[in-house]
CSV table of C-alpha atoms in Angstrom, one decimal:
chain,number,residue,atom,x,y,z
A,1,TRP,CA,0.0,0.4,-0.1
A,2,LEU,CA,2.8,2.2,1.0
A,3,ILE,CA,4.6,2.3,-2.1
A,4,ALA,CA,1.3,2.3,-4.5
A,5,THR,CA,0.9,5.1,-2.5
A,6,THR,CA,4.4,6.6,-3.1
A,7,LYS,CA,3.8,5.8,-6.7
A,8,ILE,CA,0.3,7.3,-7.0
A,9,ASN,CA,1.6,11.0,-5.3
A,10,GLU,CA,4.7,11.0,-7.5
A,11,LEU,CA,2.7,10.9,-10.8
A,12,GLY,CA,-0.2,13.1,-9.7
A,13,ARG,CA,2.5,15.8,-9.0
A,14,SER,CA,3.9,15.1,-12.2
A,15,LEU,CA,0.7,15.3,-14.0
A,16,SER,CA,-0.2,18.8,-12.0
A,17,GLU,CA,3.2,20.6,-12.8
A,18,SER,CA,2.4,19.4,-16.6
A,19,ARG,CA,-0.6,20.6,-16.6
A,20,LYS,CA,1.1,24.5,-15.5
A,21,LYS,CA,3.3,23.7,-17.8
A,22,ILE,CA,1.3,23.8,-20.9
A,23,ALA,CA,-1.7,25.4,-19.9
A,24,PRO,CA,-0.4,29.3,-21.6
A,25,LYS,CA,0.1,27.4,-24.7
A,26,LEU,CA,-3.4,25.6,-24.2
A,27,VAL,CA,-4.7,29.5,-23.7
A,28,ARG,CA,-3.1,31.1,-26.7
A,29,GLU,CA,-3.2,28.2,-29.1
A,30,THR,CA,-7.2,28.2,-28.1
A,31,GLU,CA,-7.7,32.0,-28.5
A,32,LYS,CA,-6.1,32.2,-31.6
A,33,GLN,CA,-9.1,29.2,-33.2
A,34,LEU,CA,-11.5,31.8,-30.7
A,35,ASN,CA,-10.7,35.1,-33.1
A,36,ASP,CA,-11.0,32.5,-36.2
A,37,LEU,CA,-14.4,32.0,-35.5
A,38,GLY,CA,-15.6,35.2,-34.7
A,39,PHE,CA,-14.8,35.2,-31.2
A,40,LEU,CA,-12.5,38.3,-32.4
A,41,GLN,CA,-12.1,40.4,-28.4
A,42,SER,CA,-12.8,37.2,-25.9
A,43,ARG,CA,-10.6,35.2,-23.5
A,44,PHE,CA,-10.1,32.3,-22.9
A,45,ASP,CA,-8.1,30.6,-19.7
A,46,VAL,CA,-7.4,27.5,-17.7
A,47,GLU,CA,-7.7,27.9,-13.9
A,48,ILE,CA,-6.0,24.7,-12.6
A,49,VAL,CA,-7.3,24.0,-8.3
A,50,ASP,CA,-4.8,22.7,-5.8
A,51,PRO,CA,-6.5,20.1,-4.1
A,52,SER,CA,-5.4,22.1,-0.8
A,53,GLU,CA,-7.1,25.0,-2.2
A,54,LEU,CA,-10.4,22.5,-2.0
A,55,GLY,CA,-9.8,21.9,1.2
A,56,HIS,CA,-8.7,18.3,0.7
A,57,GLY,CA,-6.4,17.0,2.9
A,58,ASP,CA,-2.9,15.9,1.5
A,59,GLY,CA,-3.1,12.0,-0.6
A,60,PHE,CA,-6.5,13.4,-1.8
A,61,VAL,CA,-6.9,11.9,-5.7
A,62,SER,CA,-9.5,11.1,-8.1
A,63,ARG,CA,-9.4,9.4,-11.2
A,64,SER,CA,-8.2,12.8,-13.3
A,65,GLY,CA,-4.8,13.4,-10.7
A,66,PHE,CA,-4.5,15.8,-8.3
A,67,ASP,CA,-6.5,18.8,-9.7
A,68,GLN,CA,-9.6,20.0,-10.4
A,69,ILE,CA,-9.8,21.6,-14.1
A,70,GLU,CA,-12.1,24.7,-15.0
A,71,PHE,CA,-12.3,26.6,-18.1
A,72,LEU,CA,-12.7,30.1,-18.2
A,73,PHE,CA,-14.1,32.5,-20.5
A,74,ALA,CA,-14.7,35.9,-21.4
A,75,PRO,CA,-16.6,36.3,-24.6
A,76,ASN,CA,-16.8,40.1,-24.1
A,77,PRO,CA,-14.4,43.3,-23.6
A,78,GLY,CA,-14.7,44.2,-20.3
A,79,GLU,CA,-16.6,41.4,-18.4
A,80,PRO,CA,-14.6,39.1,-15.6
A,81,PHE,CA,-14.0,35.9,-16.8
A,82,LYS,CA,-16.5,33.1,-15.8
A,83,PRO,CA,-16.6,29.0,-15.8
A,84,LEU,CA,-17.7,28.3,-19.4
A,85,LYS,CA,-19.5,25.4,-18.7
A,86,ALA,CA,-22.2,28.0,-16.4
A,87,ILE,CA,-22.3,31.1,-18.8
A,88,ALA,CA,-21.7,30.0,-22.7
A,89,SER,CA,-24.7,29.9,-24.5
A,90,SER,CA,-24.7,26.2,-26.2
A,91,GLY,CA,-24.0,28.6,-29.9
A,92,GLU,CA,-21.0,29.2,-27.9
A,93,MET,CA,-19.9,26.3,-26.6
A,94,ALA,CA,-20.1,24.4,-29.6
A,95,ARG,CA,-17.6,26.9,-31.5
A,96,VAL,CA,-15.7,26.9,-28.3
A,97,MET,CA,-14.8,23.1,-27.9
A,98,LEU,CA,-14.8,23.3,-32.3
A,99,ALA,CA,-11.5,25.7,-31.2
A,100,LEU,CA,-10.1,23.4,-28.4
A,101,LYS,CA,-10.1,19.9,-30.7
A,102,THR,CA,-8.7,21.7,-33.4
A,103,VAL,CA,-6.1,22.5,-30.5
A,104,LEU,CA,-5.4,19.5,-29.7
A,105,VAL,CA,-6.5,17.7,-32.6
A,106,SER,CA,-3.4,15.7,-32.9
A,107,MET,CA,-3.7,13.7,-29.3
A,108,ASP,CA,-7.4,13.6,-29.2
A,109,SER,CA,-8.8,10.1,-28.6
A,110,VAL,CA,-12.0,10.9,-28.8
A,111,GLU,CA,-13.1,9.0,-31.9
A,112,ILE,CA,-16.5,10.4,-33.1
A,113,LEU,CA,-17.2,14.2,-32.4
A,114,ILE,CA,-20.9,15.8,-32.8
A,115,PHE,CA,-20.9,19.1,-32.8
A,116,ASP,CA,-24.8,20.8,-32.6
A,117,GLU,CA,-25.8,24.5,-32.7
A,118,VAL,CA,-22.2,25.6,-34.1
A,119,ASP,CA,-23.4,27.8,-36.2
A,120,SER,CA,-25.4,29.4,-34.2
A,121,GLY,CA,-25.1,33.7,-34.5
A,122,ILE,CA,-22.4,33.0,-36.8
A,123,SER,CA,-22.6,35.0,-40.5
A,124,GLY,CA,-21.3,33.5,-44.0
A,125,GLY,CA,-17.8,34.3,-44.1
A,126,ILE,CA,-17.3,33.0,-40.3
A,127,ALA,CA,-19.5,29.6,-40.9
A,128,GLU,CA,-16.9,29.2,-43.8
A,129,ILE,CA,-14.5,28.9,-41.5
A,130,VAL,CA,-16.3,27.1,-39.3
A,131,GLY,CA,-16.7,24.5,-41.9
A,132,LYS,CA,-13.1,24.4,-42.9
A,133,LYS,CA,-11.8,23.4,-39.7
A,134,LEU,CA,-14.4,21.1,-39.8
A,135,LEU,CA,-13.3,19.1,-42.3
A,136,LYS,CA,-9.7,19.4,-40.6
A,137,LEU,CA,-11.0,17.3,-37.7
A,138,GLY,CA,-12.7,15.0,-40.2
A,139,GLU,CA,-9.3,13.5,-41.4
A,140,ARG,CA,-8.3,12.6,-37.8
A,141,HIS,CA,-12.1,11.8,-36.2
A,142,GLN,CA,-15.9,11.3,-37.2
A,143,THR,CA,-17.1,14.3,-37.4
A,144,LEU,CA,-21.1,14.9,-37.3
A,145,CYS,CA,-22.0,18.3,-37.7
A,146,VAL,CA,-25.7,19.5,-37.4
A,147,THR,CA,-26.2,22.6,-39.2
A,148,HIS,CA,-28.4,24.8,-40.9
A,149,LEU,CA,-25.6,26.9,-43.1
A,150,PRO,CA,-25.0,26.0,-46.6
A,151,GLN,CA,-21.5,28.0,-45.9
A,152,ILE,CA,-20.5,24.9,-43.2
A,153,ALA,CA,-22.8,21.6,-45.1
A,154,ALA,CA,-21.0,22.4,-47.7
A,155,PHE,CA,-17.5,20.8,-46.3
A,156,ALA,CA,-18.8,17.8,-45.9
A,157,GLU,CA,-17.8,14.4,-47.3
A,158,HIS,CA,-21.6,12.9,-47.1
A,159,HIS,CA,-24.4,14.7,-46.9
A,160,LEU,CA,-28.0,13.0,-44.6
A,161,LEU,CA,-30.7,15.1,-44.9
A,162,VAL,CA,-33.1,15.3,-41.9
A,163,SER,CA,-36.5,16.7,-42.0
A,164,LYS,CA,-40.6,16.3,-40.4
A,165,LYS,CA,-43.1,15.4,-41.5
A,166,MET,CA,-46.7,14.8,-39.5
A,167,GLN,CA,-48.9,11.3,-40.1
A,168,ASP,CA,-51.9,9.8,-38.3
A,169,ASN,CA,-51.3,12.9,-35.8
A,170,GLN,CA,-48.0,12.7,-34.5
A,171,THR,CA,-44.5,13.8,-35.8
A,172,PHE,CA,-41.6,11.7,-37.7
A,173,THR,CA,-38.2,12.7,-37.9
A,174,LYS,CA,-36.9,11.4,-41.4
A,175,ILE,CA,-32.9,10.7,-42.5
A,176,SER,CA,-32.5,10.7,-45.8
A,177,ILE,CA,-28.8,9.7,-47.2
A,178,LEU,CA,-27.8,12.0,-50.4
A,179,ASN,CA,-25.9,9.8,-52.9
A,180,LYS,CA,-26.0,11.9,-56.0
A,181,GLU,CA,-24.4,14.9,-57.0
A,182,ARG,CA,-28.0,16.5,-57.6
A,183,GLU,CA,-29.2,16.0,-54.1
A,184,ARG,CA,-26.6,17.4,-52.4
A,185,VAL,CA,-27.1,20.4,-54.1
A,186,ASN,CA,-30.7,20.5,-53.9
A,187,ALA,CA,-30.4,20.6,-50.1
A,188,LEU,CA,-27.8,22.9,-50.3
A,189,ALA,CA,-29.9,25.6,-52.7
A,190,ASP,CA,-32.7,25.2,-50.0
A,191,LEU,CA,-30.6,26.3,-46.9
A,192,LEU,CA,-29.6,28.7,-49.6
A,193,GLY,CA,-32.8,30.1,-51.2
A,194,GLY,CA,-35.6,28.9,-48.8
A,195,GLN,CA,-38.8,28.7,-50.5
A,196,ASN,CA,-38.9,29.3,-53.7
A,197,ILE,CA,-35.6,28.0,-55.6
A,198,SER,CA,-34.6,29.5,-58.8
A,199,GLU,CA,-32.1,28.3,-61.3
A,200,ASN,CA,-29.4,31.2,-60.3
A,201,THR,CA,-29.6,29.4,-56.7
A,202,ILE,CA,-29.4,25.9,-57.9
A,203,GLU,CA,-25.8,27.0,-59.7
A,204,LEU,CA,-24.7,29.5,-56.4
A,205,ALA,CA,-25.6,26.0,-54.5
A,206,SER,CA,-23.8,23.7,-57.4
A,207,GLU,CA,-20.6,26.4,-57.2
A,208,MET,CA,-20.3,26.7,-53.4
A,209,LEU,CA,-20.4,22.4,-53.5
A,210,LYS,CA,-18.0,22.0,-55.7
A,211,SER,CA,-15.7,24.7,-54.6
A,212,SER,CA,-15.7,23.3,-51.1
A,213,GLN,CA,-15.5,19.9,-52.6
A,214,LYS,CA,-11.8,20.7,-53.8
A,215,ASN,CA,-10.9,21.2,-50.5
A,216,SER,CA,-11.8,17.7,-49.2
């Protein structure tokens, strides 16, 4: 027991030191990614809390080591840092996670990433950047994204169309696999044009798909 405890303490201290050493770099790189994603004046930080500051005695250890890690976020100038999980909207959370996953892509062991509402509150230019970052993540992880923006959807290697229909006073969700290029173009055109789809909209959707797929 004494040998095991000693080893745990050694590993715990080593992990804490590594975290404190790498945290500033993680903060810098994440803020760069957030800037690309439209958070032009946001700030991000990593708080590493020693167990003694939490009232835990010596020898306290959890499955993640000695420390408690908190991601802090200040989305707007003049605002103080607050816990990310407490203040971020779902769209903000998705983009922060996209930024983190982009920074950590080479060492992340998670096999499947799912992003929902990553397009919340962003414009076409930022949406294209989001699409490119998702495409890059897809090189190392299976990446799924639910989006309403054609600028993001156009970068996908595979497209699924999610729709709803009423039958016998019940609502059903239908998922269709879009295998043909024409189906993919029509789906993008629907996102671009709304109710009335013109030939110009179809041409724009086709060009958007071809241009985005060149980057795939």
